[in-house]
PDB file of C-alpha atoms and ligand atoms in Angstrom:
ATOM      1  CA  MET Q  26      46.689 -23.774  33.081  1.00 47.00           C
ATOM      2  CA  GLU Q  27      44.677 -20.656  33.727  1.00 56.00           C
ATOM      3  CA  ASP Q  28      41.710 -22.831  34.723  1.00 54.00           C
ATOM      4  CA  ILE Q  29      43.869 -24.729  37.216  1.00 51.00           C
ATOM      5  CA  VAL Q  30      44.987 -21.480  38.814  1.00 50.00           C
ATOM      6  CA  ARG Q  31      41.368 -20.339  39.012  1.00 55.00           C
ATOM      7  CA  LEU Q  32      40.316 -23.614  40.618  1.00 54.00           C
ATOM      8  CA  SER Q  33      43.021 -23.419  43.260  1.00 52.00           C
ATOM      9  CA  HIS Q  34      41.946 -19.855  43.928  1.00 56.00           C
ATOM     10  CA  LEU Q  35      38.428 -21.120  44.608  1.00 56.00           C
ATOM     11  CA  ILE Q  36      39.396 -23.965  46.897  1.00 56.00           C
ATOM     12  CA  ASP Q  37      42.252 -22.225  48.676  1.00 58.00           C
ATOM     13  CA  ALA Q  38      40.033 -21.097  51.535  1.00 60.00           C
ATOM     14  CA  PRO Q  39      38.932 -22.381  54.938  1.00 61.00           C
ATOM     15  CA  ALA Q  40      36.509 -25.292  54.642  1.00 63.00           C
ATOM     16  CA  PRO Q  41      32.874 -24.196  54.469  1.00 65.00           C
ATOM     17  CA  THR Q  42      30.818 -24.860  57.558  1.00 75.00           C
ATOM     18  CA  ALA Q  43      27.630 -25.940  55.795  1.00 84.00           C
ATOM     19  CA  CYS Q  44      26.046 -29.389  56.183  1.00 90.00           C
ATOM     20  CA  PRO Q  45      27.014 -32.036  53.615  1.00 89.00           C
ATOM     21  CA  GLY Q  46      24.798 -31.726  50.537  1.00 93.00           C
ATOM     22  CA  CYS Q  47      23.761 -28.121  51.251  1.00 94.00           C
ATOM     23  CA  GLY Q  48      22.599 -26.460  48.024  1.00 95.00           C
ATOM     24  CA  HIS Q  49      23.902 -23.022  49.010  1.00 93.00           C
ATOM     25  CA  LEU Q  50      27.453 -24.246  48.463  1.00 89.00           C
ATOM     26  CA  LEU Q  51      26.840 -25.295  44.896  1.00 92.00           C
ATOM     27  CA  PHE Q  52      25.058 -22.060  43.960  1.00 95.00           C
ATOM     28  CA  PHE Q  53      27.781 -20.013  45.570  1.00 91.00           C
ATOM     29  CA  ARG Q  54      30.477 -22.033  43.886  1.00 90.00           C
ATOM     30  CA  LEU Q  55      28.901 -21.182  40.505  1.00 95.00           C
ATOM     31  CA  ILE Q  56      28.786 -17.489  41.423  1.00 94.00           C
ATOM     32  CA  ARG Q  57      32.474 -17.603  42.282  1.00 90.00           C
ATOM     33  CA  GLU Q  58      33.294 -19.390  39.049  1.00 92.00           C
ATOM     34  CA  VAL Q  59      31.524 -16.770  36.933  1.00 96.00           C
ATOM     35  CA  LEU Q  60      33.137 -13.965  38.925  1.00 93.00           C
ATOM     36  CA  ASP Q  61      36.503 -15.469  38.063  1.00 92.00           C
ATOM     37  CA  GLU Q  62      35.608 -16.103  34.434  1.00 95.00           C
ATOM     38  CA  LEU Q  63      34.537 -12.469  33.985  1.00 97.00           C
ATOM     39  CA  ASP Q  64      37.598 -11.205  35.900  1.00 95.00           C
ATOM     40  CA  LEU Q  65      35.383  -9.636  38.549  1.00 94.00           C
ATOM     41  CA  THR Q  66      36.753 -11.348  41.642  1.00 89.00           C
ATOM     42  CA  GLU Q  67      39.148  -8.567  42.587  1.00 88.00           C
ATOM     43  CA  LYS Q  68      36.507  -5.849  42.379  1.00 91.00           C
ATOM     44  CA  ALA Q  69      33.601  -7.834  43.793  1.00 92.00           C
ATOM     45  CA  ILE Q  70      31.790  -6.705  46.922  1.00 91.00           C
ATOM     46  CA  HIS Q  71      29.413  -9.221  48.411  1.00 88.00           C
ATOM     47  CA  ALA Q  72      26.531  -8.018  50.608  1.00 91.00           C
ATOM     48  CA  ASN Q  73      25.849 -11.066  52.685  1.00 88.00           C
ATOM     49  CA  GLY Q  74      22.453 -12.198  53.926  1.00 90.00           C
ATOM     50  CA  ILE Q  75      21.821 -13.497  57.428  1.00 92.00           C
ATOM     51  CA  GLY Q  76      21.185 -17.222  57.714  1.00 93.00           C
ATOM     52  CA  CYS Q  77      22.991 -20.242  56.367  1.00 93.00           C
ATOM     53  CA  THR Q  78      23.965 -18.161  53.320  1.00 89.00           C
ATOM     54  CA  GLY Q  79      26.047 -16.207  55.806  1.00 81.00           C
ATOM     55  CA  VAL Q  80      28.006 -19.200  57.070  1.00 68.00           C
ATOM     56  CA  HIS Q  81      29.817 -19.285  53.767  1.00 62.00           C
ATOM     57  CA  ARG Q  82      31.841 -16.288  54.794  1.00 56.00           C
ATOM     58  CA  ALA Q  83      34.593 -18.863  55.218  1.00 51.00           C
ATOM     59  CA  TRP Q  84      34.379 -19.441  51.502  1.00 57.00           C
ATOM     60  CA  GLN Q  85      34.403 -15.837  50.478  1.00 58.00           C
ATOM     61  CA  ASN Q  86      38.114 -15.343  50.061  1.00 57.00           C
ATOM     62  CA  HIS Q  87      37.618 -12.351  47.846  1.00 60.00           C
ATOM     63  CA  GLY Q  88      36.905  -8.672  48.118  1.00 59.00           C
ATOM     64  CA  TYR Q  89      35.008  -7.018  50.899  1.00 63.00           C
ATOM     65  CA  VAL Q  90      32.156  -8.949  52.518  1.00 70.00           C
ATOM     66  CA  PRO Q  91      29.895  -6.851  54.722  1.00 71.00           C
ATOM     67  CA  LEU Q  92      27.481  -8.938  56.791  1.00 74.00           C
ATOM     68  CA  THR Q  93      24.252  -6.968  56.522  1.00 85.00           C
ATOM     69  CA  ALA Q  94      21.334  -6.749  58.948  1.00 92.00           C
ATOM     70  CA  HIS Q  95      18.732  -9.449  58.321  1.00 94.00           C
ATOM     71  CA  GLY Q  96      16.887  -8.751  55.041  1.00 96.00           C
ATOM     72  CA  ARG Q  97      18.779  -5.573  54.229  1.00 96.00           C
ATOM     73  CA  ALA Q  98      21.374  -6.831  51.749  1.00 96.00           C
ATOM     74  CA  ALA Q  99      19.841  -5.132  48.697  1.00 97.00           C
ATOM     75  CA  ALA Q 100      19.807  -1.790  50.522  1.00 97.00           C
ATOM     76  CA  VAL Q 101      23.410  -2.225  51.624  1.00 95.00           C
ATOM     77  CA  ALA Q 102      24.399  -3.283  48.100  1.00 96.00           C
ATOM     78  CA  THR Q 103      22.654  -0.197  46.733  1.00 97.00           C
ATOM     79  CA  GLY Q 104      24.658   2.112  48.967  1.00 96.00           C
ATOM     80  CA  ILE Q 105      27.908   0.372  48.126  1.00 95.00           C
ATOM     81  CA  LYS Q 106      27.278   0.472  44.375  1.00 97.00           C
ATOM     82  CA  ARG Q 107      26.214   4.105  44.349  1.00 98.00           C
ATOM     83  CA  THR Q 108      29.304   5.169  46.240  1.00 96.00           C
ATOM     84  CA  ASN Q 109      31.632   2.741  44.417  1.00 95.00           C
ATOM     85  CA  PRO Q 110      30.309   2.607  40.846  1.00 97.00           C
ATOM     86  CA  ASP Q 111      33.403   0.768  39.641  1.00 96.00           C
ATOM     87  CA  ALA Q 112      32.905  -2.090  42.088  1.00 96.00           C
ATOM     88  CA  PHE Q 113      30.977  -5.200  41.159  1.00 96.00           C
ATOM     89  CA  VAL Q 114      28.260  -5.541  43.809  1.00 96.00           C
ATOM     90  CA  TYR Q 115      26.019  -8.493  44.530  1.00 95.00           C
ATOM     91  CA  THR Q 116      23.980 -10.008  47.323  1.00 95.00           C
ATOM     92  CA  PHE Q 117      23.814 -13.651  48.363  1.00 94.00           C
ATOM     93  CA  GLN Q 118      20.718 -14.243  50.491  1.00 95.00           C
ATOM     94  CA  GLY Q 119      18.317 -16.911  51.672  1.00 97.00           C
ATOM     95  CA  ASP Q 120      14.582 -16.943  50.958  1.00 98.00           C
ATOM     96  CA  GLY Q 121      13.810 -15.840  54.511  1.00 98.00           C
ATOM     97  CA  ASP Q 122      16.300 -13.012  54.230  1.00 97.00           C
ATOM     98  CA  ALA Q 123      15.453 -11.724  50.750  1.00 98.00           C
ATOM     99  CA  ALA Q 124      11.688 -12.287  50.878  1.00 98.00           C
ATOM    100  CA  VAL Q 125       9.976 -12.989  54.208  1.00 98.00           C
ATOM    101  CA  ILE Q 126      12.080 -10.502  56.135  1.00 97.00           C
ATOM    102  CA  GLY Q 127      13.625  -8.369  53.403  1.00 97.00           C
ATOM    103  CA  LEU Q 128      11.066  -8.104  50.605  1.00 98.00           C
ATOM    104  CA  ALA Q 129      10.854  -4.332  51.054  1.00 98.00           C
ATOM    105  CA  GLU Q 130      14.571  -3.927  50.393  1.00 98.00           C
ATOM    106  CA  THR Q 131      14.606  -6.476  47.562  1.00 98.00           C
ATOM    107  CA  LEU Q 132      11.640  -4.759  45.911  1.00 98.00           C
ATOM    108  CA  ASN Q 133      12.758  -1.195  46.454  1.00 98.00           C
ATOM    109  CA  ALA Q 134      16.104  -1.844  44.806  1.00 98.00           C
ATOM    110  CA  ALA Q 135      14.298  -3.389  41.832  1.00 98.00           C
ATOM    111  CA  TYR Q 136      11.824  -0.522  41.726  1.00 98.00           C
ATOM    112  CA  ARG Q 137      14.723   1.905  41.291  1.00 98.00           C
ATOM    113  CA  ASN Q 138      16.476  -0.476  38.883  1.00 98.00           C
ATOM    114  CA  GLU Q 139      19.658  -0.327  40.949  1.00 98.00           C
ATOM    115  CA  ASN Q 140      22.662  -1.666  39.063  1.00 98.00           C
ATOM    116  CA  ILE Q 141      23.255  -4.648  41.392  1.00 98.00           C
ATOM    117  CA  CYS Q 142      22.870  -8.434  41.236  1.00 98.00           C
ATOM    118  CA  VAL Q 143      20.591 -10.139  43.754  1.00 98.00           C
ATOM    119  CA  PHE Q 144      21.189 -13.857  44.211  1.00 98.00           C
ATOM    120  CA  ILE Q 145      18.647 -15.738  46.323  1.00 98.00           C
ATOM    121  CA  SER Q 146      19.281 -19.304  47.446  1.00 97.00           C
ATOM    122  CA  THR Q 147      15.803 -20.605  48.258  1.00 98.00           C
ATOM    123  CA  ASN Q 148      15.651 -23.716  50.424  1.00 98.00           C
ATOM    124  CA  ALA Q 149      12.025 -23.213  51.493  1.00 98.00           C
ATOM    125  CA  VAL Q 150      12.843 -22.934  55.197  1.00 98.00           C
ATOM    126  CA  PHE Q 151      14.592 -20.722  57.703  1.00 98.00           C
ATOM    127  CA  GLY Q 152      17.537 -23.097  57.699  1.00 97.00           C
ATOM    128  CA  LEU Q 153      19.893 -21.588  60.232  1.00 95.00           C
ATOM    129  CA  THR Q 154      17.309 -21.153  62.979  1.00 96.00           C
ATOM    130  CA  GLY Q 155      15.917 -24.686  62.860  1.00 96.00           C
ATOM    131  CA  GLY Q 156      13.797 -25.184  59.756  1.00 98.00           C
ATOM    132  CA  GLN Q 157      10.830 -22.863  60.292  1.00 98.00           C
ATOM    133  CA  MET Q 158       8.334 -22.242  57.468  1.00 98.00           C
ATOM    134  CA  SER Q 159       9.184 -19.573  54.906  1.00 98.00           C
ATOM    135  CA  TRP Q 160       7.107 -18.087  52.090  1.00 98.00           C
ATOM    136  CA  ALA Q 161       8.692 -20.643  49.751  1.00 98.00           C
ATOM    137  CA  THR Q 162       7.639 -23.647  51.853  1.00 98.00           C
ATOM    138  CA  LEU Q 163       5.540 -25.925  49.651  1.00 98.00           C
ATOM    139  CA  PRO Q 164       1.843 -26.496  50.358  1.00 98.00           C
ATOM    140  CA  GLY Q 165       1.642 -29.442  52.747  1.00 98.00           C
ATOM    141  CA  GLN Q 166       5.352 -29.320  53.592  1.00 98.00           C
ATOM    142  CA  LYS Q 167       6.172 -30.112  57.213  1.00 98.00           C
ATOM    143  CA  THR Q 168       8.464 -27.686  59.001  1.00 98.00           C
ATOM    144  CA  THR Q 169       9.048 -26.944  62.650  1.00 98.00           C
ATOM    145  CA  THR Q 170       6.352 -24.246  62.517  1.00 98.00           C
ATOM    146  CA  SER Q 171       4.015 -26.212  60.242  1.00 98.00           C
ATOM    147  CA  PRO Q 172       4.309 -29.661  61.849  1.00 97.00           C
ATOM    148  CA  LEU Q 173       1.086 -30.873  60.229  1.00 97.00           C
ATOM    149  CA  GLY Q 174       2.119 -29.571  56.816  1.00 98.00           C
ATOM    150  CA  ARG Q 175       1.749 -26.037  55.444  1.00 98.00           C
ATOM    151  CA  ASP Q 176      -1.915 -25.062  55.231  1.00 98.00           C
ATOM    152  CA  CYS Q 177      -2.095 -22.259  52.642  1.00 98.00           C
ATOM    153  CA  SER Q 178      -5.603 -21.307  53.744  1.00 98.00           C
ATOM    154  CA  THR Q 179      -4.090 -19.883  56.926  1.00 97.00           C
ATOM    155  CA  THR Q 180      -0.478 -19.106  55.884  1.00 97.00           C
ATOM    156  CA  GLY Q 181      -0.912 -17.751  52.358  1.00 97.00           C
ATOM    157  CA  ALA Q 182       0.605 -19.471  49.339  1.00 97.00           C
ATOM    158  CA  PRO Q 183       4.257 -19.671  48.191  1.00 98.00           C
ATOM    159  CA  LEU Q 184       5.518 -16.376  46.799  1.00 97.00           C
ATOM    160  CA  HIS Q 185       7.357 -16.259  43.485  1.00 98.00           C
ATOM    161  CA  VAL Q 186       9.859 -13.480  43.929  1.00 98.00           C
ATOM    162  CA  PRO Q 187      11.465 -13.049  40.457  1.00 98.00           C
ATOM    163  CA  GLU Q 188       8.007 -13.024  38.827  1.00 98.00           C
ATOM    164  CA  LEU Q 189       6.770 -10.467  41.360  1.00 98.00           C
ATOM    165  CA  ILE Q 190       9.800  -8.251  40.835  1.00 97.00           C
ATOM    166  CA  THR Q 191       9.338  -8.375  37.073  1.00 98.00           C
ATOM    167  CA  GLN Q 192       5.722  -7.277  37.447  1.00 97.00           C
ATOM    168  CA  VAL Q 193       6.645  -4.441  39.779  1.00 96.00           C
ATOM    169  CA  ASN Q 194       9.310  -3.134  37.413  1.00 98.00           C
ATOM    170  CA  PRO Q 195       9.359  -4.628  33.913  1.00 97.00           C
ATOM    171  CA  GLY Q 196      12.313  -2.313  33.233  1.00 98.00           C
ATOM    172  CA  ILE Q 197      14.804  -4.306  35.322  1.00 98.00           C
ATOM    173  CA  ALA Q 198      17.683  -5.889  33.439  1.00 98.00           C
ATOM    174  CA  TYR Q 199      17.210  -9.580  34.133  1.00 98.00           C
ATOM    175  CA  ALA Q 200      15.159 -12.033  36.250  1.00 98.00           C
ATOM    176  CA  ALA Q 201      15.449 -15.802  36.306  1.00 98.00           C
ATOM    177  CA  ARG Q 202      15.049 -18.937  38.393  1.00 98.00           C
ATOM    178  CA  GLY Q 203      17.257 -22.004  38.204  1.00 98.00           C
ATOM    179  CA  THR Q 204      18.293 -24.917  40.354  1.00 98.00           C
ATOM    180  CA  ILE Q 205      21.175 -27.234  41.114  1.00 98.00           C
ATOM    181  CA  ASN Q 206      19.615 -30.701  41.105  1.00 97.00           C
ATOM    182  CA  SER Q 207      21.123 -32.016  37.866  1.00 97.00           C
ATOM    183  CA  PRO Q 208      24.073 -31.265  35.572  1.00 97.00           C
ATOM    184  CA  LYS Q 209      21.672 -29.846  32.984  1.00 98.00           C
ATOM    185  CA  HIS Q 210      20.175 -27.452  35.508  1.00 98.00           C
ATOM    186  CA  ILE Q 211      23.583 -26.489  36.887  1.00 98.00           C
ATOM    187  CA  ILE Q 212      24.724 -25.464  33.390  1.00 98.00           C
ATOM    188  CA  GLN Q 213      21.475 -23.519  32.910  1.00 98.00           C
ATOM    189  CA  LEU Q 214      21.887 -21.788  36.286  1.00 98.00           C
ATOM    190  CA  LYS Q 215      25.462 -20.819  35.513  1.00 98.00           C
ATOM    191  CA  ARG Q 216      24.260 -19.194  32.294  1.00 98.00           C
ATOM    192  CA  MET Q 217      21.697 -17.217  34.310  1.00 98.00           C
ATOM    193  CA  ILE Q 218      24.374 -16.043  36.738  1.00 98.00           C
ATOM    194  CA  ARG Q 219      26.517 -14.933  33.822  1.00 98.00           C
ATOM    195  CA  ASN Q 220      23.623 -12.971  32.311  1.00 98.00           C
ATOM    196  CA  ALA Q 221      23.006 -11.236  35.632  1.00 98.00           C
ATOM    197  CA  MET Q 222      26.656 -10.306  36.021  1.00 98.00           C
ATOM    198  CA  GLU Q 223      27.049  -9.120  32.455  1.00 98.00           C
ATOM    199  CA  ALA Q 224      23.965  -6.931  32.924  1.00 98.00           C
ATOM    200  CA  GLN Q 225      25.670  -5.101  35.774  1.00 98.00           C
ATOM    201  CA  ILE Q 226      28.930  -4.741  33.836  1.00 98.00           C
ATOM    202  CA  ASN Q 227      26.955  -3.144  30.970  1.00 98.00           C
ATOM    203  CA  ASN Q 228      25.071  -0.818  33.350  1.00 98.00           C
ATOM    204  CA  GLU Q 229      21.737  -2.377  32.402  1.00 98.00           C
ATOM    205  CA  GLY Q 230      20.431  -2.275  35.975  1.00 98.00           C
ATOM    206  CA  TYR Q 231      18.962  -4.678  38.501  1.00 98.00           C
ATOM    207  CA  SER Q 232      19.167  -8.414  38.026  1.00 98.00           C
ATOM    208  CA  ILE Q 233      17.825 -11.213  40.188  1.00 98.00           C
ATOM    209  CA  VAL Q 234      18.551 -14.936  40.015  1.00 98.00           C
ATOM    210  CA  GLU Q 235      16.787 -17.301  42.375  1.00 98.00           C
ATOM    211  CA  CYS Q 236      18.225 -20.772  42.828  1.00 98.00           C
ATOM    212  CA  MET Q 237      15.913 -23.469  44.171  1.00 98.00           C
ATOM    213  CA  SER Q 238      18.319 -24.902  46.699  1.00 98.00           C
ATOM    214  CA  VAL Q 239      18.215 -27.916  49.021  1.00 98.00           C
ATOM    215  CA  CYS Q 240      18.508 -28.301  52.791  1.00 98.00           C
ATOM    216  CA  PRO Q 241      19.061 -31.983  53.625  1.00 97.00           C
ATOM    217  CA  ASN Q 242      19.294 -31.157  57.319  1.00 96.00           C
ATOM    218  CA  ASN Q 243      15.887 -29.522  57.731  1.00 97.00           C
ATOM    219  CA  TRP Q 244      14.128 -31.459  54.978  1.00 98.00           C
ATOM    220  CA  HIS Q 245      15.178 -34.710  56.689  1.00 97.00           C
ATOM    221  CA  LEU Q 246      16.186 -36.132  53.321  1.00 97.00           C
ATOM    222  CA  THR Q 247      19.476 -37.418  51.972  1.00 96.00           C
ATOM    223  CA  PRO Q 248      21.226 -35.179  49.431  1.00 95.00           C
ATOM    224  CA  LEU Q 249      20.105 -37.538  46.658  1.00 96.00           C
ATOM    225  CA  GLN Q 250      16.499 -37.532  47.877  1.00 97.00           C
ATOM    226  CA  CYS Q 251      16.663 -33.728  47.976  1.00 98.00           C
ATOM    227  CA  ARG Q 252      17.517 -33.608  44.311  1.00 96.00           C
ATOM    228  CA  GLU Q 253      14.569 -35.872  43.459  1.00 98.00           C
ATOM    229  CA  HIS Q 254      12.323 -33.726  45.671  1.00 98.00           C
ATOM    230  CA  VAL Q 255      13.347 -30.637  43.709  1.00 98.00           C
ATOM    231  CA  GLU Q 256      12.504 -32.345  40.430  1.00 98.00           C
ATOM    232  CA  ASN Q 257       9.153 -33.792  41.507  1.00 98.00           C
ATOM    233  CA  LYS Q 258       7.810 -31.221  43.981  1.00 98.00           C
ATOM    234  CA  VAL Q 259       9.716 -27.947  43.868  1.00 98.00           C
ATOM    235  CA  ILE Q 260       9.956 -27.291  40.123  1.00 98.00           C
ATOM    236  CA  PRO Q 261       6.203 -27.805  39.534  1.00 98.00           C
ATOM    237  CA  GLU Q 262       5.533 -25.034  42.093  1.00 98.00           C
ATOM    238  CA  PHE Q 263       8.502 -22.834  41.141  1.00 98.00           C
ATOM    239  CA  PRO Q 264       8.997 -23.072  37.355  1.00 98.00           C
ATOM    240  CA  LEU Q 265      12.507 -22.573  36.063  1.00 98.00           C
ATOM    241  CA  GLY Q 266      13.249 -20.020  33.394  1.00 98.00           C
ATOM    242  CA  GLU Q 267      13.857 -16.396  32.508  1.00 98.00           C
ATOM    243  CA  PHE Q 268      11.070 -13.977  33.427  1.00 98.00           C
ATOM    244  CA  LYS Q 269      12.866 -10.906  32.137  1.00 98.00           C
ATOM    245  CA  LYS Q 270      15.454 -11.386  29.426  1.00 98.00           C
ATOM    246  CA  ARG Q 271      18.167  -8.835  28.816  1.00 97.00           C
ATOM    247  CA  GLY Q 272      17.367  -6.327  26.125  1.00 94.00           C
ATOM    248  CA  GLU Q 273      13.623  -7.074  26.121  1.00 88.00           C
TER     249      GLU Q 273
HETATM  250  C1  TPP Y  24      16.067  -9.084  62.687  1.00 75.84           C
HETATM  251  C2  TPP Y  24      16.343 -10.552  62.867  1.00 75.84           C
HETATM  252  N1  TPP Y  24      15.299 -11.413  63.001  1.00 75.84           N
HETATM  253  C3  TPP Y  24      15.531 -12.725  63.146  1.00 75.84           C
HETATM  254  C4  TPP Y  24      16.797 -13.217  63.173  1.00 75.84           C
HETATM  255  C5  TPP Y  24      17.034 -14.687  63.339  1.00 75.84           C
HETATM  256  N2  TPP Y  24      17.370 -15.339  62.097  1.00 75.84           N
HETATM  257  C6  TPP Y  24      18.658 -15.586  61.757  1.00 75.84           C
HETATM  258  S1  TPP Y  24      18.802 -16.455  60.323  1.00 75.84           S
HETATM  259  C7  TPP Y  24      17.109 -16.478  60.142  1.00 75.84           C
HETATM  260  C8  TPP Y  24      16.456 -17.184  58.980  1.00 75.84           C
HETATM  261  C9  TPP Y  24      17.232 -17.205  57.747  1.00 75.84           C
HETATM  262  O1  TPP Y  24      16.502 -17.893  56.754  1.00 75.84           O
HETATM  263  P1  TPP Y  24      16.933 -17.796  55.271  1.00 75.84           P
HETATM  264  O2  TPP Y  24      17.151 -16.398  54.877  1.00 75.84           O
HETATM  265  O3  TPP Y  24      15.957 -18.561  54.453  1.00 75.84           O
HETATM  266  O4  TPP Y  24      18.372 -18.476  55.235  1.00 75.84           O
HETATM  267  P2  TPP Y  24      18.778 -20.012  55.386  1.00 75.84           P
HETATM  268  O5  TPP Y  24      19.291 -20.140  56.779  1.00 75.84           O
HETATM  269  O6  TPP Y  24      17.582 -20.850  55.111  1.00 75.84           O
HETATM  270  O7  TPP Y  24      19.829 -20.165  54.362  1.00 75.84           O
HETATM  271  C10 TPP Y  24      16.466 -15.837  61.190  1.00 75.84           C
HETATM  272  C11 TPP Y  24      14.996 -15.704  61.318  1.00 75.84           C
HETATM  273  C12 TPP Y  24      17.863 -12.313  63.029  1.00 75.84           C
HETATM  274  N3  TPP Y  24      19.138 -12.715  63.005  1.00 75.84           N
HETATM  275  N4  TPP Y  24      17.623 -10.981  62.886  1.00 75.84           N
HETATM  276  S1  SF4 Y  25      20.837 -26.233  57.714  1.00 75.84           S
HETATM  277 FE1  SF4 Y  25      20.303 -26.507  55.555  1.00 75.84          FE
HETATM  278  S2  SF4 Y  25      20.754 -24.544  54.546  1.00 75.84           S
HETATM  279 FE2  SF4 Y  25      21.816 -24.588  56.533  1.00 75.84          FE
HETATM  280  S3  SF4 Y  25      23.894 -25.322  56.063  1.00 75.84           S
HETATM  281 FE3  SF4 Y  25      22.644 -27.102  56.665  1.00 75.84          FE
HETATM  282  S4  SF4 Y  25      21.838 -27.931  54.718  1.00 75.84           S
HETATM  283 FE4  SF4 Y  25      22.566 -25.837  54.318  1.00 75.84          FE
HETATM  284 MG1   MG Y  26      16.084 -20.425  53.605  1.00 75.84          MG
END
């Protein structure tokens, strides 16, 4: 019965405005489920990234949702958490927002081991603005700004954010990468989200979970093809797993 109430709580909101098959929705749905399961929904504050991750404001029928300046969500989350230590504070950002544009903020919060959760939904493009190349775009991948395919000799190579963060500050609480392309991976990702949230509850410090997401619209693939693309192309470049385990 309790689960039914929780489910209605999750779906009792205006319809999301994302494209059919958008991976952000699934990742965010899992975040909301774990928030509910840990009884955090009422005290959750969500620092929202700019981009398609921001269009899910319609879905965020909980707490206070400040829409941050592009790339600045980790800095905003830091301020909120420091001034409201009893709140549960997390970001939900795209790869352009958290890395290409906001790496300084993402890194600085990790460097100080701020007690916040950073959730990055990486779809390898700037989705909202028309599918431009991001740091997570795969070598050879065609985007609107790499129409011949990404040439890493001129653009640099894909950046692996959770690994980088872990190197910068091995003292953070938790760092992991998951994805949403199969039931097995969805269960694994949900476990990662739970670890990140529990770390904040226990005052262990900064946690980061990247989800390799899908963007059927800008990838010009069907939702099913997107899931196969993640398995065959994305995971080999962006390995799944935990890069910093709690308590290590
Ligand atoms: C300072 C600033 N620069 C550029 C933009 C335009 N802009 C809006 S969303 C976006 C890209 C977002 O990409 P990402 O974070 O990967 O999110 P996605 O849309 O892919 O989910 C850009 C460049 C902006 N709003 N503000
Ligand atoms: S453009 Fe891509 S990331 Fe944006 S809502 Fe559509 S599928 Fe999702
Ligand atoms: Mg993106």
